[in-house]
Each structure stands twice: as structure tokens, then as C-alpha cells.
mmCIF file with all atom_site columns, C-alpha atoms in Angstrom:
data_model
loop_
_atom_site.group_PDB
_atom_site.id
_atom_site.type_symbol
_atom_site.label_atom_id
_atom_site.label_alt_id
_atom_site.label_comp_id
_atom_site.label_asym_id
_atom_site.label_entity_id
_atom_site.label_seq_id
_atom_site.pdbx_PDB_ins_code
_atom_site.Cartn_x
_atom_site.Cartn_y
_atom_site.Cartn_z
_atom_site.occupancy
_atom_site.B_iso_or_equiv
_atom_site.pdbx_formal_charge
_atom_site.auth_seq_id
_atom_site.auth_comp_id
_atom_site.auth_asym_id
_atom_site.auth_atom_id
_atom_site.pdbx_PDB_model_num
ATOM 1   C CA . MET D 1 1   ? 0.000   0.000  0.000  1.00 0.00 ? 1   MET D CA 1
ATOM 2   C CA . SER D 1 2   ? 1.148   3.507  -0.640 1.00 0.00 ? 2   SER D CA 1
ATOM 3   C CA . ALA D 1 3   ? 0.113   6.734  1.036  1.00 0.00 ? 3   ALA D CA 1
ATOM 4   C CA . PRO D 1 4   ? -3.190  8.367  0.086  1.00 0.00 ? 4   PRO D CA 1
ATOM 5   C CA . ALA D 1 5   ? -3.045  10.411 -3.113 1.00 0.00 ? 5   ALA D CA 1
ATOM 6   C CA . ASP D 1 6   ? -4.047  13.644 -1.389 1.00 0.00 ? 6   ASP D CA 1
ATOM 7   C CA . THR D 1 7   ? -0.730  14.391 0.324  1.00 0.00 ? 7   THR D CA 1
ATOM 8   C CA . ALA D 1 8   ? -1.503  18.020 1.111  1.00 0.00 ? 8   ALA D CA 1
ATOM 9   C CA . PRO D 1 9   ? -1.712  18.733 4.833  1.00 0.00 ? 9   PRO D CA 1
ATOM 10  C CA . ALA D 1 10  ? -4.928  17.367 6.245  1.00 0.00 ? 10  ALA D CA 1
ATOM 11  C CA . ALA D 1 11  ? -7.494  19.837 7.456  1.00 0.00 ? 11  ALA D CA 1
ATOM 12  C CA . ALA D 1 12  ? -6.973  20.028 11.186 1.00 0.00 ? 12  ALA D CA 1
ATOM 13  C CA . SER D 1 13  ? -9.145  17.365 12.707 1.00 0.00 ? 13  SER D CA 1
ATOM 14  C CA . PHE D 1 14  ? -8.033  18.218 16.203 1.00 0.00 ? 14  PHE D CA 1
ATOM 15  C CA . PRO D 1 15  ? -8.718  21.069 18.631 1.00 0.00 ? 15  PRO D CA 1
ATOM 16  C CA . TYR D 1 16  ? -6.330  23.998 18.297 1.00 0.00 ? 16  TYR D CA 1
ATOM 17  C CA . GLU D 1 17  ? -5.795  26.888 20.709 1.00 0.00 ? 17  GLU D CA 1
ATOM 18  C CA . GLY D 1 18  ? -3.193  29.482 19.888 1.00 0.00 ? 18  GLY D CA 1
ATOM 19  C CA . PRO D 1 19  ? -2.121  32.126 17.399 1.00 0.00 ? 19  PRO D CA 1
ATOM 20  C CA . GLU D 1 20  ? -3.962  31.672 14.117 1.00 0.00 ? 20  GLU D CA 1
ATOM 21  C CA . GLN D 1 21  ? -0.761  32.219 12.095 1.00 0.00 ? 21  GLN D CA 1
ATOM 22  C CA . LEU D 1 22  ? 0.714   29.027 13.625 1.00 0.00 ? 22  LEU D CA 1
ATOM 23  C CA . ARG D 1 23  ? -2.292  26.770 12.960 1.00 0.00 ? 23  ARG D CA 1
ATOM 24  C CA . GLU D 1 24  ? -1.399  25.852 9.356  1.00 0.00 ? 24  GLU D CA 1
ATOM 25  C CA . PRO D 1 25  ? 2.376   25.443 9.900  1.00 0.00 ? 25  PRO D CA 1
ATOM 26  C CA . LEU D 1 26  ? 1.765   23.224 12.944 1.00 0.00 ? 26  LEU D CA 1
ATOM 27  C CA . THR D 1 27  ? -0.821  21.140 11.087 1.00 0.00 ? 27  THR D CA 1
ATOM 28  C CA . ALA D 1 28  ? 1.568   20.779 8.136  1.00 0.00 ? 28  ALA D CA 1
ATOM 29  C CA . ALA D 1 29  ? 4.418   19.763 10.467 1.00 0.00 ? 29  ALA D CA 1
ATOM 30  C CA . LEU D 1 30  ? 2.311   17.099 12.155 1.00 0.00 ? 30  LEU D CA 1
ATOM 31  C CA . SER D 1 31  ? 1.094   15.911 8.746  1.00 0.00 ? 31  SER D CA 1
ATOM 32  C CA . ARG D 1 32  ? 4.709   15.102 7.843  1.00 0.00 ? 32  ARG D CA 1
ATOM 33  C CA . VAL D 1 33  ? 4.915   12.585 10.708 1.00 0.00 ? 33  VAL D CA 1
ATOM 34  C CA . VAL D 1 34  ? 4.088   9.151  9.356  1.00 0.00 ? 34  VAL D CA 1
ATOM 35  C CA . ASP D 1 35  ? 2.990   6.122  11.345 1.00 0.00 ? 35  ASP D CA 1
ATOM 36  C CA . PRO D 1 36  ? 5.309   3.585  9.689  1.00 0.00 ? 36  PRO D CA 1
ATOM 37  C CA . GLU D 1 37  ? 3.032   0.663  10.498 1.00 0.00 ? 37  GLU D CA 1
ATOM 38  C CA . ILE D 1 38  ? 0.267   1.971  8.251  1.00 0.00 ? 38  ILE D CA 1
ATOM 39  C CA . SER D 1 39  ? 2.135   4.467  6.037  1.00 0.00 ? 39  SER D CA 1
ATOM 40  C CA . MET D 1 40  ? -0.176  7.385  6.840  1.00 0.00 ? 40  MET D CA 1
ATOM 41  C CA . ASN D 1 41  ? 0.410   10.643 8.630  1.00 0.00 ? 41  ASN D CA 1
ATOM 42  C CA . ILE D 1 42  ? -0.665  10.976 12.245 1.00 0.00 ? 42  ILE D CA 1
ATOM 43  C CA . VAL D 1 43  ? -3.177  13.745 11.493 1.00 0.00 ? 43  VAL D CA 1
ATOM 44  C CA . ASP D 1 44  ? -5.090  11.610 8.984  1.00 0.00 ? 44  ASP D CA 1
ATOM 45  C CA . VAL D 1 45  ? -4.961  8.597  11.297 1.00 0.00 ? 45  VAL D CA 1
ATOM 46  C CA . GLY D 1 46  ? -6.483  10.734 14.054 1.00 0.00 ? 46  GLY D CA 1
ATOM 47  C CA . LEU D 1 47  ? -3.614  10.377 16.501 1.00 0.00 ? 47  LEU D CA 1
ATOM 48  C CA . VAL D 1 48  ? -3.391  14.119 17.236 1.00 0.00 ? 48  VAL D CA 1
ATOM 49  C CA . TYR D 1 49  ? -5.824  14.957 20.032 1.00 0.00 ? 49  TYR D CA 1
ATOM 50  C CA . GLY D 1 50  ? -5.028  18.638 20.350 1.00 0.00 ? 50  GLY D CA 1
ATOM 51  C CA . VAL D 1 51  ? -2.530  21.475 20.037 1.00 0.00 ? 51  VAL D CA 1
ATOM 52  C CA . THR D 1 52  ? -2.212  24.380 22.465 1.00 0.00 ? 52  THR D CA 1
ATOM 53  C CA . VAL D 1 53  ? 0.207   27.249 21.950 1.00 0.00 ? 53  VAL D CA 1
ATOM 54  C CA . ASP D 1 54  ? 0.743   29.962 24.557 1.00 0.00 ? 54  ASP D CA 1
ATOM 55  C CA . ALA D 1 55  ? 3.474   32.501 25.245 1.00 0.00 ? 55  ALA D CA 1
ATOM 56  C CA . ALA D 1 56  ? 5.849   29.839 26.577 1.00 0.00 ? 56  ALA D CA 1
ATOM 57  C CA . MET D 1 57  ? 5.038   26.506 24.945 1.00 0.00 ? 57  MET D CA 1
ATOM 58  C CA . ALA D 1 58  ? 3.612   24.573 22.035 1.00 0.00 ? 58  ALA D CA 1
ATOM 59  C CA . GLN D 1 59  ? 1.971   21.482 23.503 1.00 0.00 ? 59  GLN D CA 1
ATOM 60  C CA . VAL D 1 60  ? 0.700   18.609 21.371 1.00 0.00 ? 60  VAL D CA 1
ATOM 61  C CA . ARG D 1 61  ? -1.367  15.747 22.735 1.00 0.00 ? 61  ARG D CA 1
ATOM 62  C CA . ILE D 1 62  ? -1.105  12.545 20.696 1.00 0.00 ? 62  ILE D CA 1
ATOM 63  C CA . THR D 1 63  ? -2.180  8.959  21.156 1.00 0.00 ? 63  THR D CA 1
ATOM 64  C CA . MET D 1 64  ? -1.473  5.664  19.451 1.00 0.00 ? 64  MET D CA 1
ATOM 65  C CA . THR D 1 65  ? -3.846  3.128  17.992 1.00 0.00 ? 65  THR D CA 1
ATOM 66  C CA . SER D 1 66  ? -2.650  0.643  20.628 1.00 0.00 ? 66  SER D CA 1
ATOM 67  C CA . ALA D 1 67  ? -0.640  0.728  23.851 1.00 0.00 ? 67  ALA D CA 1
ATOM 68  C CA . ALA D 1 68  ? 1.392   -2.105 22.325 1.00 0.00 ? 68  ALA D CA 1
ATOM 69  C CA . CYS D 1 69  ? 2.484   0.099  19.403 1.00 0.00 ? 69  CYS D CA 1
ATOM 70  C CA . PRO D 1 70  ? 6.178   -0.660 18.797 1.00 0.00 ? 70  PRO D CA 1
ATOM 71  C CA . VAL D 1 71  ? 6.910   2.769  17.265 1.00 0.00 ? 71  VAL D CA 1
ATOM 72  C CA . ILE D 1 72  ? 5.652   5.103  20.010 1.00 0.00 ? 72  ILE D CA 1
ATOM 73  C CA . GLU D 1 73  ? 9.061   6.690  20.645 1.00 0.00 ? 73  GLU D CA 1
ATOM 74  C CA . LEU D 1 74  ? 9.775   7.061  16.922 1.00 0.00 ? 74  LEU D CA 1
ATOM 75  C CA . ILE D 1 75  ? 6.482   8.861  16.276 1.00 0.00 ? 75  ILE D CA 1
ATOM 76  C CA . MET D 1 76  ? 6.903   11.127 19.303 1.00 0.00 ? 76  MET D CA 1
ATOM 77  C CA . ASP D 1 77  ? 10.494  11.984 18.341 1.00 0.00 ? 77  ASP D CA 1
ATOM 78  C CA . GLU D 1 78  ? 9.497   12.710 14.730 1.00 0.00 ? 78  GLU D CA 1
ATOM 79  C CA . ALA D 1 79  ? 6.612   14.899 15.900 1.00 0.00 ? 79  ALA D CA 1
ATOM 80  C CA . GLU D 1 80  ? 8.969   16.935 18.053 1.00 0.00 ? 80  GLU D CA 1
ATOM 81  C CA . ALA D 1 81  ? 11.523  17.224 15.226 1.00 0.00 ? 81  ALA D CA 1
ATOM 82  C CA . GLU D 1 82  ? 8.906   18.397 12.724 1.00 0.00 ? 82  GLU D CA 1
ATOM 83  C CA . LEU D 1 83  ? 7.425   20.869 15.196 1.00 0.00 ? 83  LEU D CA 1
ATOM 84  C CA . ASP D 1 84  ? 10.903  22.228 15.909 1.00 0.00 ? 84  ASP D CA 1
ATOM 85  C CA . LYS D 1 85  ? 11.075  23.319 12.258 1.00 0.00 ? 85  LYS D CA 1
ATOM 86  C CA . VAL D 1 86  ? 8.025   25.606 12.568 1.00 0.00 ? 86  VAL D CA 1
ATOM 87  C CA . VAL D 1 87  ? 7.642   26.588 16.224 1.00 0.00 ? 87  VAL D CA 1
ATOM 88  C CA . PRO D 1 88  ? 9.221   29.952 17.082 1.00 0.00 ? 88  PRO D CA 1
ATOM 89  C CA . PRO D 1 89  ? 12.572  29.327 18.843 1.00 0.00 ? 89  PRO D CA 1
ATOM 90  C CA . GLU D 1 90  ? 11.485  31.054 22.048 1.00 0.00 ? 90  GLU D CA 1
ATOM 91  C CA . LEU D 1 91  ? 8.760   28.440 22.650 1.00 0.00 ? 91  LEU D CA 1
ATOM 92  C CA . LEU D 1 92  ? 9.293   25.088 24.309 1.00 0.00 ? 92  LEU D CA 1
ATOM 93  C CA . ILE D 1 93  ? 7.831   22.053 22.560 1.00 0.00 ? 93  ILE D CA 1
ATOM 94  C CA . ARG D 1 94  ? 6.045   19.363 24.532 1.00 0.00 ? 94  ARG D CA 1
ATOM 95  C CA . VAL D 1 95  ? 4.688   16.238 22.848 1.00 0.00 ? 95  VAL D CA 1
ATOM 96  C CA . GLU D 1 96  ? 2.515   14.407 25.349 1.00 0.00 ? 96  GLU D CA 1
ATOM 97  C CA . LEU D 1 97  ? 1.318   10.822 24.941 1.00 0.00 ? 97  LEU D CA 1
ATOM 98  C CA . VAL D 1 98  ? -2.252  10.323 26.181 1.00 0.00 ? 98  VAL D CA 1
ATOM 99  C CA . TRP D 1 99  ? -4.559  7.323  26.247 1.00 0.00 ? 99  TRP D CA 1
ATOM 100 C CA . GLU D 1 100 ? -7.888  8.977  27.063 1.00 0.00 ? 100 GLU D CA 1
ATOM 101 C CA . PRO D 1 101 ? -10.109 8.925  25.206 1.00 0.00 ? 101 PRO D CA 1
ATOM 102 C CA . PRO D 1 102 ? -8.997  5.706  23.523 1.00 0.00 ? 102 PRO D CA 1
ATOM 103 C CA . TRP D 1 103 ? -8.290  5.982  19.801 1.00 0.00 ? 103 TRP D CA 1
ATOM 104 C CA . SER D 1 104 ? -10.945 4.608  17.465 1.00 0.00 ? 104 SER D CA 1
ATOM 105 C CA . PRO D 1 105 ? -11.189 4.372  13.655 1.00 0.00 ? 105 PRO D CA 1
ATOM 106 C CA . GLU D 1 106 ? -13.876 7.080  13.677 1.00 0.00 ? 106 GLU D CA 1
ATOM 107 C CA . ARG D 1 107 ? -11.054 9.592  14.303 1.00 0.00 ? 107 ARG D CA 1
ATOM 108 C CA . MET D 1 108 ? -9.528  8.879  10.871 1.00 0.00 ? 108 MET D CA 1
ATOM 109 C CA . SER D 1 109 ? -9.935  11.376 8.033  1.00 0.00 ? 109 SER D CA 1
ATOM 110 C CA . ALA D 1 110 ? -12.174 10.472 5.097  1.00 0.00 ? 110 ALA D CA 1
ATOM 111 C CA . GLY D 1 111 ? -9.054  10.001 2.943  1.00 0.00 ? 111 GLY D CA 1
ATOM 112 C CA . ALA D 1 112 ? -7.511  7.643  5.492  1.00 0.00 ? 112 ALA D CA 1
ATOM 113 C CA . LYS D 1 113 ? -10.713 5.611  5.695  1.00 0.00 ? 113 LYS D CA 1
ATOM 114 C CA . ARG D 1 114 ? -10.765 5.320  1.887  1.00 0.00 ? 114 ARG D CA 1
ATOM 115 C CA . PHE D 1 115 ? -7.097  4.276  1.923  1.00 0.00 ? 115 PHE D CA 1
ATOM 116 C CA . MET D 1 116 ? -7.879  1.560  4.475  1.00 0.00 ? 116 MET D CA 1
ATOM 117 C CA . GLY D 1 117 ? -10.896 0.429  2.465  1.00 0.00 ? 117 GLY D CA 1
ATOM 118 C CA . TRP D 1 118 ? -13.436 1.505  5.092  1.00 0.00 ? 118 TRP D CA 1
#
């Protein structure tokens, strides 16, 4: 399987609080992070639960499809690396792994569901 044809950044399917001018660059950065097990970006898979940016920090809450996911650290590290390319240097970056609410396939984008044959 190859990645979905529409490789443009996914429309943000997660809550965002922060400066409007950072919304698109942050969404694009997170869309470059690929879950290697399914060859789709974490935004389309629905792994991004929310982004909050304030005067001190850019915080991203992500989950995994399973607690047994063998690539948790890889995905978190890649998310931080991609965010580091777009977050202003004066802001800290925090990528937080959360398990509530549990991930479900309903969180996937329409393109990701088509890709998976759902």
C-alpha cells in the first residue's frame, strides 16, 4: 500500500488553541509525521488529540492506535523534530502521549478511511 493520493496537509481534525498564524504550519508539520506501520500521517490517522500554543510553549497531545504500538518513541520523536522546524525558537515544545479517550477508527480522516478500504 502507498500513502493516500491527497498528500496536502490534512485539514486540522483536532482542537487547536493558539495564534492563528501558527495553525497551518503546525498542522503541516504534524502531517509530515508518518505512522510507519500503516504508512499514513498521524493527522489523517487521528492520533493528534489537540494542540495548544501559549506565550511559553507549544503542547501537542497525541495517542497511538494501541498501547502495544512498537513505534511510540519514533512517532513522538518525529513529531517533536517536525514541530521544531516551525515553532518559534522562544517556545518550548512538549509532545505528550495520552490514552484517554482511547483511539478509534472514527477519528480517521475520510481520505484515510478510503485508503484503508473503510
